[in-house]
């Protein structure tokens, strides 16, 4: 089957996440990157396009230009990846959504709550698919964890412990030219949340994805430890679920020794499980009263939920890029399905979309609101 | 040097912690257990004394009897270990404190706050030493962690993450004859705190011991998941320190897969460290910007703080009983020092005593108070 | 830059390694798979080509046909991947080598020693590059290990411990339809070595790659535990190096609990290091007398040798497919360099080629010879 | 029950293993150390006795003197611990064996094969028990591993991988005043084996204890890497069992990064297991085709074999000293049984004794013989 023509907004030189999206789009061979507006500076955009081998005619100076031109081409892009800083997500997605071009957007949804509402409207008004790359949900053992919880492997859920520590912002690197830190610490470009928007939303989403439950109340204590930092770089959050479950969420960008320590632990009245992103091919599962099991991707104990999104035999580690690629492959499948006339909602399967994006925004808003009120309980 | 004559209150058949104290008192050879009131039931007390090989004349039916008789003997006990359920701690310690017999008491200090105050008065009025067995502070790598923090290895402390999950009360085992669970879930015998009193105090104490800082405010969300359970079996607590540091504390007795998962992680502006009780011979240390180091007991990187309380070469694991024994050995040293006329406060060194006990009680009280007020911030 | 046109021999339905090569060729975007002779059965070959979306005109019934037709096209393939069972490697590579089409061949070099010699001649007579996919050398931390050894991080090398246990052939799965096991246990298709050819060569190559030394003598005890199995499924090998270093190599396909447990440990008079394929983003390094360091891919302590072949930030695990892709990317670079007139030998860089293949064959031969002589020492 | 009066030969100042025996004898409270000949230098012996608080009358200048005097006392010692360097084992044990005083002797049995035979005769001629402290067999999870193998948990045993790396002799520390290294590298005091005698025998014994099988042939390649070292400090050994099983044994004292890395891995046609001394409370077990289980001491999955020799709840780590103490406690039980008239052979239970000692000596002899013949196969 022919590959899907893909465009990209953002992702020029120096960008981390743009490169990740490009590799992810290639791994399973469902996309061809054929157009781009790779930087907000037209000149840099062109240069980046050249470096990536884009046809110069399809390397655009702005996303509006790209949307218009590509929509007009017979061989125009079918989908676009939005990999800009958060504050550009909505503006960049809009012209493509309006033209029915499918959007694969990095998280969080937007920087501001106004933008989030506008994005919601634009998505609802469009015929295009909207995929939000909460990429950690693409890990095979996360899928298996979700299935095990759904099948009652934990019994009644009681306790959620989710954390996402990093250490790369321990020093105020935003003041020494680290571009990734510059926009993430700038409320104008990042939004009201610092670490909670950048990584807390991942932790929140992961817990919701696996448990199938979203907390309804939270109390958040946000801190900014980096000198002169306007946004939080560490957050302590307590969670309450309508089911009676309770949780804690910790995210930090100032935790020396942790590189990308997303970790989820769940406990119910029948069992517990644990998954850590830095050792992603393993799921630890304890049926209460039995020895803990080490369940491995594609190994003994792996079920359809994980093997279906796994590429290679057990013991041959798959990583971050493969998990990301799974979202792209599922997006490709969804795009093909919509193109053959299937219902837009029905094809999403496990793909995170607008709903996950809005939940993430609600999480950020609730954390900020709670923190301003001395960590009072806030309803999401 | 002659061994110190030791008595014991509690610790009869079925008791876990009594046996631990006995082994701990033997490991370094500083004590001889020569007297006991091993159960609240005189008959059981005698039987337990026999099983332990106590001289029948010194196996007493009650602690009052023992205190009186032993104080009257020329070769009477010099110290007594109190290993009863919490609600008996004060009553049992009192007659010995009054007679100048040194007290080694299990934690928490007491079950009630009234008892805690009474204990404080009794200790202050006595000439005897009062040691509270916050045994985790006896681990060599905990000592080293304390020293490293004190010497600036973390820089300015920012984040404290401490947790103590267990799983043995996942089911309502207190209803099926597990004696250890029976008294721990009974407010009359355990006090106002369930998991927070039993293990949360350990976590709180460990963090305070290593950081040298005690939080001044906390917000606690307490849960009782076990069917019909009166006291908390899971607790989520947020901590604030006057220094600006923030923390989270989680303790649980309903976390399947965790046996005795006490774990401390600290992060400052210069580095981070991690220690886990189930792998106690290792301390993970990261100087920010350098590879994480695996520092081992008595191995390369170990300093005086840990080697001084270590018995055997690196790679030969010391465990829980050795850490406990270190408190006994330090107690022996303190007793000998006091007996030679040194000042009672000066000899305590790193031994936890009344102050740690009162801090633990304040922690329990603050958690309970906060939880009743929907997890509002409470000053300790 | 335009992508390199790639063909593939083997790799049809049911094949594991063909899919791996395809993904690896796509990850960094240097190749386009445009032609294939995907099965030895022409009909299956066509069907597989269709499934992969190959132009039907370039989906061939045999590799000879493909070589001839592609060499005749102006837009013919520039490189071919050989991913057949071992006994076909030489026959499949030959027609491409003769036509100057670059060959990327799976390991081991061939099934028989005659074929190996013929392959050597064909490679020497060709102008094309010959790359052998000893893929584990593509892992960033393997590259760093190599650099650290070369820079004296271990001092004088003393002891090599390398192992490669798997468990998937614990039962005689070759008798129950597992195709991967069928040809691997068949001397006609696999050659004289079973586990030593399939995975022992990887272990041997990894040790040689990292240490820069090849043992000159070995003593091998080979076993066939699987019922009715003609070839070894477990091997114990002692190694001697001219430098005075000594080593042990263990490989097994009957080790329950091990999925793909390739692991290398090296010890010198100044330090030691350890790398394990199932946790590939970490390198453990001990400078003798200092705490062991956990060096991570792209993290603190990572050097050019590893960061140069790393794609994403620390803590975002790269895996098997990325390591494999590194060989493809380096092959692409080498191909472009040769096409611009650079010397064929000079462009290989760290890529394994004919020499590594011949060393692997010599290893297999020596093991088999030694084993037949009751594990006598044999010179490689 | 009254404690057993214990004497000690060796174990004065600077001695590591003497202190270990003393703690081990105290942990479970079955022994009282009441006499000693703690050094070969009478003056040092007296001084060490004083430091340990021995009655000066029972602190002897020589073991002969002690044996004679203690045998003459009504309250004389019932057992003696021999903790000298290897070359003194026989001479020290003899006078006690002759007098019916039970002997607890450190391993290996003796330094020379002549001494080993003489020891065998002396033991056979005596009425006393002879216990050899192959202490690693006292670990609870080693006991459980033994039971699991015996009960068929692995099926037919195929592969034994046992290793014991250390790093403390990486440098020639015997030349810089490290007493532990001095005698271990001296053939006069240590015997014909260096690392194989000191730690290889432990590895060999552990494998035999757990599998219930002893190899009948071996091929050993011994190395001395330390400058000027007369005895091996690294050994590579291949093993063959009559049952068809095969094995490898590696021991080393020059492996930087390893402190006391004794590790056993066993594989059969139904499953595999792994145990590592530095993480001794865990046993990893894989029933082929099922997820690997993490079985913990006293936890879910622990059986009588391990819980019977365990003191405290799961998650409260027991260590090296407790494992050692288990041998002492079992020795105490055996001594009491013999004293009540039971048969000397029948009471030994799982205790290692003369047979294990002779097997260890045969292992050393076979390794040395094989190594001298270029690692030829030797029958044990």
PDB file of N, CA and C in Angstrom, chain B residues 4 33 42 47 77 94 103 143 163 256 266 272 274 297 318 348 351 376:
ATOM      1  N   UNK B   4      26.326  -6.361  79.711  1.00  0.00           N
ATOM      2  CA  UNK B   4      25.295  -5.613  80.419  1.00  0.00           C
ATOM      3  C   UNK B   4      24.101  -6.525  80.660  1.00  0.00           C
ATOM      4  N   UNK B  33      20.757 -11.327  78.182  1.00  0.00           N
ATOM      5  CA  UNK B  33      19.355 -11.281  78.591  1.00  0.00           C
ATOM      6  C   UNK B  33      19.200 -12.171  79.816  1.00  0.00           C
ATOM      7  N   UNK B  42       0.629 -13.687  82.963  1.00  0.00           N
ATOM      8  CA  UNK B  42       1.743 -14.234  83.754  1.00  0.00           C
ATOM      9  C   UNK B  42       2.120 -15.657  83.358  1.00  0.00           C
ATOM     10  N   UNK B  47       6.142 -19.262  80.746  1.00  0.00           N
ATOM     11  CA  UNK B  47       6.411 -20.270  79.725  1.00  0.00           C
ATOM     12  C   UNK B  47       7.435 -19.752  78.709  1.00  0.00           C
ATOM     13  N   UNK B  77      19.280  -6.212  86.505  1.00  0.00           N
ATOM     14  CA  UNK B  77      19.482  -5.724  85.131  1.00  0.00           C
ATOM     15  C   UNK B  77      19.876  -4.247  85.134  1.00  0.00           C
ATOM     16  N   UNK B  94       7.964   3.148  82.584  1.00  0.00           N
ATOM     17  CA  UNK B  94       7.937   3.997  83.781  1.00  0.00           C
ATOM     18  C   UNK B  94       8.662   3.398  84.994  1.00  0.00           C
ATOM     19  N   UNK B 103      16.402   2.306  79.456  1.00  0.00           N
ATOM     20  CA  UNK B 103      15.287   1.768  78.674  1.00  0.00           C
ATOM     21  C   UNK B 103      15.599   1.825  77.184  1.00  0.00           C
ATOM     22  N   UNK B 143      23.890   5.818  57.587  1.00  0.00           N
ATOM     23  CA  UNK B 143      24.855   6.689  58.262  1.00  0.00           C
ATOM     24  C   UNK B 143      25.699   7.459  57.243  1.00  0.00           C
ATOM     25  N   UNK B 163       9.311   6.673  51.037  1.00  0.00           N
ATOM     26  CA  UNK B 163       8.148   5.785  50.938  1.00  0.00           C
ATOM     27  C   UNK B 163       8.411   4.522  51.729  1.00  0.00           C
ATOM     28  N   UNK B 256       0.483  -4.714  47.117  1.00  0.00           N
ATOM     29  CA  UNK B 256       0.974  -6.050  46.707  1.00  0.00           C
ATOM     30  C   UNK B 256       2.256  -5.988  45.882  1.00  0.00           C
ATOM     31  N   UNK B 266      16.719  11.674  47.936  1.00  0.00           N
ATOM     32  CA  UNK B 266      16.924  13.089  48.251  1.00  0.00           C
ATOM     33  C   UNK B 266      17.575  13.780  47.065  1.00  0.00           C
ATOM     34  N   UNK B 272      22.055  14.055  44.004  1.00  0.00           N
ATOM     35  CA  UNK B 272      20.947  13.257  44.495  1.00  0.00           C
ATOM     36  C   UNK B 272      21.449  11.955  45.073  1.00  0.00           C
ATOM     37  N   UNK B 274      20.014   7.897  46.762  1.00  0.00           N
ATOM     38  CA  UNK B 274      18.920   6.947  46.942  1.00  0.00           C
ATOM     39  C   UNK B 274      19.396   5.771  47.762  1.00  0.00           C
ATOM     40  N   UNK B 297      28.767  -0.663  51.119  1.00  0.00           N
ATOM     41  CA  UNK B 297      29.232  -0.769  52.493  1.00  0.00           C
ATOM     42  C   UNK B 297      30.640  -1.350  52.538  1.00  0.00           C
ATOM     43  N   UNK B 318      25.453  -7.335  55.026  1.00  0.00           N
ATOM     44  CA  UNK B 318      24.864  -7.191  56.356  1.00  0.00           C
ATOM     45  C   UNK B 318      23.393  -6.853  56.157  1.00  0.00           C
ATOM     46  N   UNK B 348      24.637  10.122  73.804  1.00  0.00           N
ATOM     47  CA  UNK B 348      23.675   9.504  72.900  1.00  0.00           C
ATOM     48  C   UNK B 348      24.187   9.375  71.462  1.00  0.00           C
ATOM     49  N   UNK B 351      22.227   7.886  68.471  1.00  0.00           N
ATOM     50  CA  UNK B 351      21.096   7.084  68.941  1.00  0.00           C
ATOM     51  C   UNK B 351      19.801   7.903  68.968  1.00  0.00           C
ATOM     52  N   UNK B 376      -5.900  19.272  55.003  1.00  0.00           N
ATOM     53  CA  UNK B 376      -5.426  20.661  55.112  1.00  0.00           C
ATOM     54  C   UNK B 376      -4.001  20.673  55.655  1.00  0.00           C
TER      55      UNK B 376
END
